[in-house]
Every structure is written in C-alpha cells, then in structure tokens.
C-alpha cells in the first residue's frame, strides 16, 4: 500500500537555526514528490515538485532534495515567518492521486 | 483575483441534515479535487474531476456526491450528515499533466452537532 511518512511531527527552532524535515515514501511508480506549506486556517500552498533521485529545488531559505526512498526539506537560517505546517505528497503514476503525509509543524522562535 | 474559492467557509449543522459546499476556480485548470482534512491534519483525496469527468472516486460513503457542471466548478453535496463528517474540506485544482502542483481553496470547516 502506498504510504508517505513525515518526521518529526513537530519542530521548534530558534531564528537562524538550520534544520531538515524528512519525508519517507513508498509510492508505486512515483510520478512526482510534492512539498506544500500550510498556514493555520488556510489551504496548502505549493512549494516544489521533485521527479527523480538526485534532483534539488530551492526557494529562498528552503531547499528540497529527493532520493529513491525519501525527500528532505532543508531550512537554512529560518525566520519566524517560516513557521507553518509542511506537507509532502507522493503522486502515483497512472492514478493522479496524491498520498499526503501528516505534516511537520514548524515553529521558529524570534 | 485568480484563485480557488469555496463557500461557505464555516458550516455548522445538525445530524441528519443535507448540505452543499461550492467550489469555483478561475485559473483555467482542467482538473478539480475534493480533499478531507481530519482533526490530525491528515489530507485524504475524496474525488477528482477532469474536464467534468470523474477520474478519482475514493472509498467514501455514498452520502457524499460530487457534481461538476463545468470545468470551473466542483460542488460537494452531503446527505444525512453524521458526527464523523466533521472536518475541513478543501477544494483544489490543477492541470492534470503539469508539475506545478495543486492550488487549494481556503477550506470549509464543517461541524456536525
């Protein structure tokens, strides 16, 4: 059965303290691995798509990487405005279905 | 504004009632989705329509019925509401074959009392 697991469940960082979020996946025929950011009371907001092992994408303080079994979201020198829940999702080839992880709640303290 | 908009934002209703949630997108996307987010923040696909055709129909109670009158609209009707239906329901849209992910609406918080 397709599954996506994220860790840690929650993470508290001081401003400027870099860290990584993990997304482990078992998705048959992975078509794409997606990262989203969700703020309280809002819908998820698209960040990145990764397609193949070794691929990396960057946006401001965020960098997403992909291996054959997991993806990492690296946050460099985070700021309080980076506080949110970060979700990853795998899309299974041919089904067009996302399998979401349960997210990592990130809190960055000033 | 270009967006995915869903109404209402909040819905409080009694058990046994029937309710509808509406969703509209003006992004020109060809595919729309309904997701359910439970109290643990887990997002699960319910339905998806591509060009008004149902392409994903997950195992949900048949009390839930989606309707897509055109590519820009996907509504969700729920009959005989139960306590366990309480959740946040998100509508989303995308181009089926591209890599830019989904655009989500801001959600409808349904509370069944």
Short mmCIF file of C-alpha atoms in Angstrom, two decimals:
data_model
loop_
_atom_site.label_atom_id
_atom_site.label_comp_id
_atom_site.label_asym_id
_atom_site.label_seq_id
_atom_site.Cartn_x
_atom_site.Cartn_y
_atom_site.Cartn_z
CA UNK A 1 0.00 0.00 0.00
CA UNK A 2 1.25 3.47 -0.88
CA UNK A 3 2.40 5.42 2.15
CA UNK A 4 4.08 8.73 3.00
CA UNK A 5 5.53 9.35 6.47
CA UNK A 6 6.90 12.64 7.74
CA UNK A 7 9.18 13.32 10.68
CA UNK A 8 9.45 14.94 13.08
CA UNK A 9 5.80 15.61 13.85
CA UNK A 10 6.71 18.97 15.37
CA UNK A 11 9.90 21.03 15.41
CA UNK A 12 10.83 24.17 17.30
CA UNK A 13 13.82 26.15 16.08
CA UNK A 14 15.46 29.37 17.15
CA UNK A 15 15.67 32.01 14.43
CA UNK A 16 18.75 31.25 12.34
CA UNK A 17 18.98 27.61 13.47
CA UNK A 18 19.05 25.48 10.29
CA UNK A 19 17.40 22.05 10.19
CA UNK A 20 15.83 19.43 7.90
CA UNK A 21 12.40 17.85 7.65
CA UNK A 22 12.10 14.26 6.44
CA UNK A 23 9.54 12.66 4.13
CA UNK A 24 9.82 8.88 3.63
CA UNK A 25 7.69 7.35 0.90
CA UNK A 26 6.64 4.05 -0.58
CA UNK A 27 4.60 5.03 -3.63
CA UNK A 28 4.30 2.69 -6.56
CA UNK A 29 5.63 4.24 -9.75
CA UNK A 30 6.27 7.62 -8.17
CA UNK A 31 5.41 10.28 -10.71
CA UNK A 32 6.34 13.22 -8.50
CA UNK A 33 7.09 14.19 -4.90
CA UNK A 34 5.46 17.45 -3.85
CA UNK A 35 6.08 19.82 -0.95
CA UNK A 36 3.44 22.20 0.37
CA UNK A 37 3.27 24.77 3.14
CA UNK A 38 0.06 25.17 5.16
CA UNK A 39 -0.64 28.12 7.44
CA UNK A 40 -3.38 27.88 10.12
CA UNK A 41 -6.86 28.32 8.67
CA UNK A 42 -5.62 28.20 5.07
CA UNK A 43 -5.25 25.68 2.30
CA UNK A 44 -1.86 24.16 1.45
CA UNK A 45 0.37 26.29 -0.78
CA UNK A 46 2.56 24.60 -3.40
CA UNK A 47 6.33 24.84 -2.91
CA UNK A 48 8.20 22.25 -5.02
CA UNK A 49 7.89 19.23 -7.29
CA UNK A 50 10.72 16.69 -7.49
CA UNK A 51 10.72 13.92 -10.10
CA UNK A 52 13.89 11.88 -9.86
CA UNK A 53 16.51 10.86 -7.32
CA UNK A 54 19.26 13.44 -7.05
CA UNK A 55 17.02 16.33 -8.02
CA UNK A 56 17.12 19.51 -5.92
CA UNK A 57 14.92 22.61 -5.90
CA UNK A 58 15.46 25.86 -4.00
CA UNK A 59 13.31 28.79 -2.99
CA UNK A 60 14.61 31.45 -0.62
CA UNK A 61 15.59 29.65 2.61
CA UNK A 62 14.12 26.30 1.51
CA UNK A 63 15.81 23.51 -0.44
CA UNK A 64 14.12 20.22 -1.29
CA UNK A 65 16.03 17.08 -2.23
CA UNK A 66 14.96 13.61 -3.34
CA UNK A 67 16.39 10.09 -3.04
CA UNK A 68 14.78 6.80 -4.04
CA UNK A 69 13.20 6.41 -0.60
CA UNK A 70 12.90 9.85 0.94
CA UNK A 71 12.85 13.58 0.46
CA UNK A 72 14.26 16.28 2.68
CA UNK A 73 13.21 19.88 3.10
CA UNK A 74 16.22 21.82 4.34
CA UNK A 75 15.55 25.14 6.01
CA UNK A 76 18.55 27.44 6.22
CA UNK A 77 18.64 30.27 8.77
CA UNK A 78 14.85 30.19 9.30
CA UNK A 79 12.82 33.23 10.29
CA UNK A 80 9.61 33.36 12.36
CA UNK A 81 7.59 33.78 9.14
CA UNK A 82 8.69 30.28 8.10
CA UNK A 83 6.50 28.89 10.90
CA UNK A 84 3.86 26.65 9.31
CA UNK A 85 2.98 23.02 8.71
CA UNK A 86 4.99 21.49 5.87
CA UNK A 87 3.32 18.68 3.95
CA UNK A 88 4.79 16.30 1.44
CA UNK A 89 2.82 14.17 -1.00
CA UNK A 90 3.69 11.43 -3.48
CA UNK A 91 1.77 11.05 -6.71
CA UNK A 92 1.40 7.53 -8.03
CA UNK A 93 1.92 7.16 -11.77
CA UNK A 94 -1.30 6.49 -13.64
CA UNK A 95 -3.64 7.23 -10.75
CA UNK A 96 -3.16 11.01 -10.46
CA UNK A 97 -3.66 10.58 -6.72
CA UNK A 98 -1.65 12.35 -4.09
CA UNK A 99 -0.78 10.42 -0.95
CA UNK A 100 -0.13 13.05 1.72
CA UNK A 101 1.99 12.71 4.81
CA UNK A 102 0.66 14.02 8.12
CA UNK A 103 2.99 17.01 8.06
CA UNK A 104 5.66 18.61 10.23
CA UNK A 105 4.55 21.58 12.36
CA UNK A 106 7.45 24.01 12.36
CA UNK A 107 7.70 26.84 14.89
CA UNK A 108 10.55 29.33 14.54
CA UNK A 109 11.14 31.47 17.62
CA UNK A 110 12.48 35.02 17.38
CA UNK B 1 -8.33 37.71 -8.13
CA UNK B 2 -7.25 34.42 -9.63
CA UNK B 3 -7.98 31.71 -7.12
CA UNK B 4 -9.88 28.69 -5.97
CA UNK B 5 -12.81 29.91 -3.93
CA UNK B 6 -15.09 27.76 -1.85
CA UNK B 7 -18.23 28.63 0.07
CA UNK B 8 -19.19 28.64 2.82
CA UNK B 9 -16.05 28.99 4.95
CA UNK B 10 -17.84 27.68 8.03
CA UNK B 11 -20.82 25.35 8.23
CA UNK B 12 -22.46 24.23 11.47
CA UNK B 13 -25.39 21.88 11.09
CA UNK B 14 -27.33 19.18 12.88
CA UNK B 15 -27.02 15.46 12.33
CA UNK B 16 -29.28 14.19 9.60
CA UNK B 17 -29.29 17.41 7.58
CA UNK B 18 -28.24 17.72 3.94
CA UNK B 19 -25.69 20.38 2.97
CA UNK B 20 -23.67 21.52 -0.03
CA UNK B 21 -20.25 23.11 -0.42
CA UNK B 22 -19.46 25.02 -3.60
CA UNK B 23 -16.11 25.46 -5.32
CA UNK B 24 -15.07 27.60 -8.27
CA UNK B 25 -11.69 28.15 -9.92
CA UNK B 26 -10.77 30.83 -12.45
CA UNK B 27 -7.27 29.54 -13.20
CA UNK B 28 -8.25 27.71 -16.39
CA UNK B 29 -7.30 24.36 -14.85
CA UNK B 30 -8.75 21.17 -16.29
CA UNK B 31 -8.93 19.14 -13.07
CA UNK B 32 -10.59 19.75 -9.71
CA UNK B 33 -10.46 17.82 -6.44
CA UNK B 34 -12.12 17.45 -3.07
CA UNK B 35 -9.95 16.62 -0.07
CA UNK B 36 -10.93 15.97 3.54
CA UNK B 37 -8.59 17.06 6.36
CA UNK B 38 -9.30 15.42 9.68
CA UNK B 39 -8.55 16.65 13.19
CA UNK B 40 -4.99 15.28 12.94
CA UNK B 41 -4.43 17.40 9.82
CA UNK B 42 -4.30 14.36 7.53
CA UNK B 43 -5.39 15.23 3.97
CA UNK B 44 -7.19 12.49 2.06
CA UNK B 45 -8.47 12.60 -1.52
CA UNK B 46 -12.20 12.08 -1.97
CA UNK B 47 -12.98 12.86 -5.61
CA UNK B 48 -11.43 14.31 -8.72
CA UNK B 49 -12.91 15.53 -11.98
CA UNK B 50 -11.01 16.11 -15.20
CA UNK B 51 -12.91 18.14 -17.79
CA UNK B 52 -16.17 17.34 -15.96
CA UNK B 53 -15.42 13.61 -15.94
CA UNK B 54 -14.96 11.71 -12.67
CA UNK B 55 -11.43 10.24 -12.57
CA UNK B 56 -10.90 9.58 -8.87
CA UNK B 57 -13.63 8.22 -6.63
CA UNK B 58 -12.19 7.07 -3.33
CA UNK B 59 -13.99 4.89 -0.87
CA UNK B 60 -16.26 7.44 0.73
CA UNK B 61 -19.85 6.92 1.90
CA UNK B 62 -22.35 7.33 -0.93
CA UNK B 63 -23.91 10.10 1.15
CA UNK B 64 -21.20 12.24 -0.47
CA UNK B 65 -21.94 13.18 -4.07
CA UNK B 66 -19.79 15.49 -6.19
CA UNK B 67 -21.15 17.42 -9.14
CA UNK B 68 -19.18 19.25 -11.82
CA UNK B 69 -21.46 21.37 -14.02
CA UNK B 70 -18.43 22.70 -15.94
CA UNK B 71 -14.62 22.69 -15.77
CA UNK B 72 -14.56 25.66 -13.42
CA UNK B 73 -16.95 24.32 -10.78
CA UNK B 74 -17.00 21.31 -8.49
CA UNK B 75 -19.62 21.11 -5.79
CA UNK B 76 -19.95 18.61 -2.94
CA UNK B 77 -23.32 17.55 -1.62
CA UNK B 78 -23.58 15.60 1.62
CA UNK B 79 -26.77 13.81 2.67
CA UNK B 80 -27.78 12.70 6.16
CA UNK B 81 -24.80 14.31 7.89
CA UNK B 82 -23.13 12.37 10.71
CA UNK B 83 -20.89 13.49 13.57
CA UNK B 84 -17.91 11.81 11.89
CA UNK B 85 -18.28 14.05 8.85
CA UNK B 86 -16.96 16.98 10.89
CA UNK B 87 -13.70 18.06 9.25
CA UNK B 88 -12.21 20.69 6.98
CA UNK B 89 -13.00 20.10 3.31
CA UNK B 90 -10.62 21.53 0.73
CA UNK B 91 -11.24 22.06 -2.94
CA UNK B 92 -8.22 22.19 -5.26
CA UNK B 93 -7.49 22.50 -8.94
CA UNK B 94 -4.61 21.79 -11.32
CA UNK B 95 -3.62 21.00 -14.87
CA UNK B 96 -3.61 17.20 -14.74
CA UNK B 97 -0.29 16.66 -16.51
CA UNK B 98 1.84 19.54 -15.30
CA UNK B 99 4.32 19.87 -12.47
CA UNK B 100 3.04 22.98 -10.73
CA UNK B 101 1.06 21.16 -8.07
CA UNK B 102 -2.40 21.99 -6.89
CA UNK B 103 -3.95 25.32 -6.00
CA UNK B 104 -6.08 24.83 -2.91
CA UNK B 105 -9.04 26.82 -1.67
CA UNK B 106 -9.06 28.10 1.89
CA UNK B 107 -11.27 25.30 3.14
CA UNK B 108 -14.75 24.78 4.56
CA UNK B 109 -14.88 23.85 8.23
CA UNK B 110 -17.89 21.57 8.67
CA UNK B 111 -19.13 20.92 12.21
CA UNK B 112 -21.95 18.45 12.71
CA UNK B 113 -23.68 18.69 16.10
#
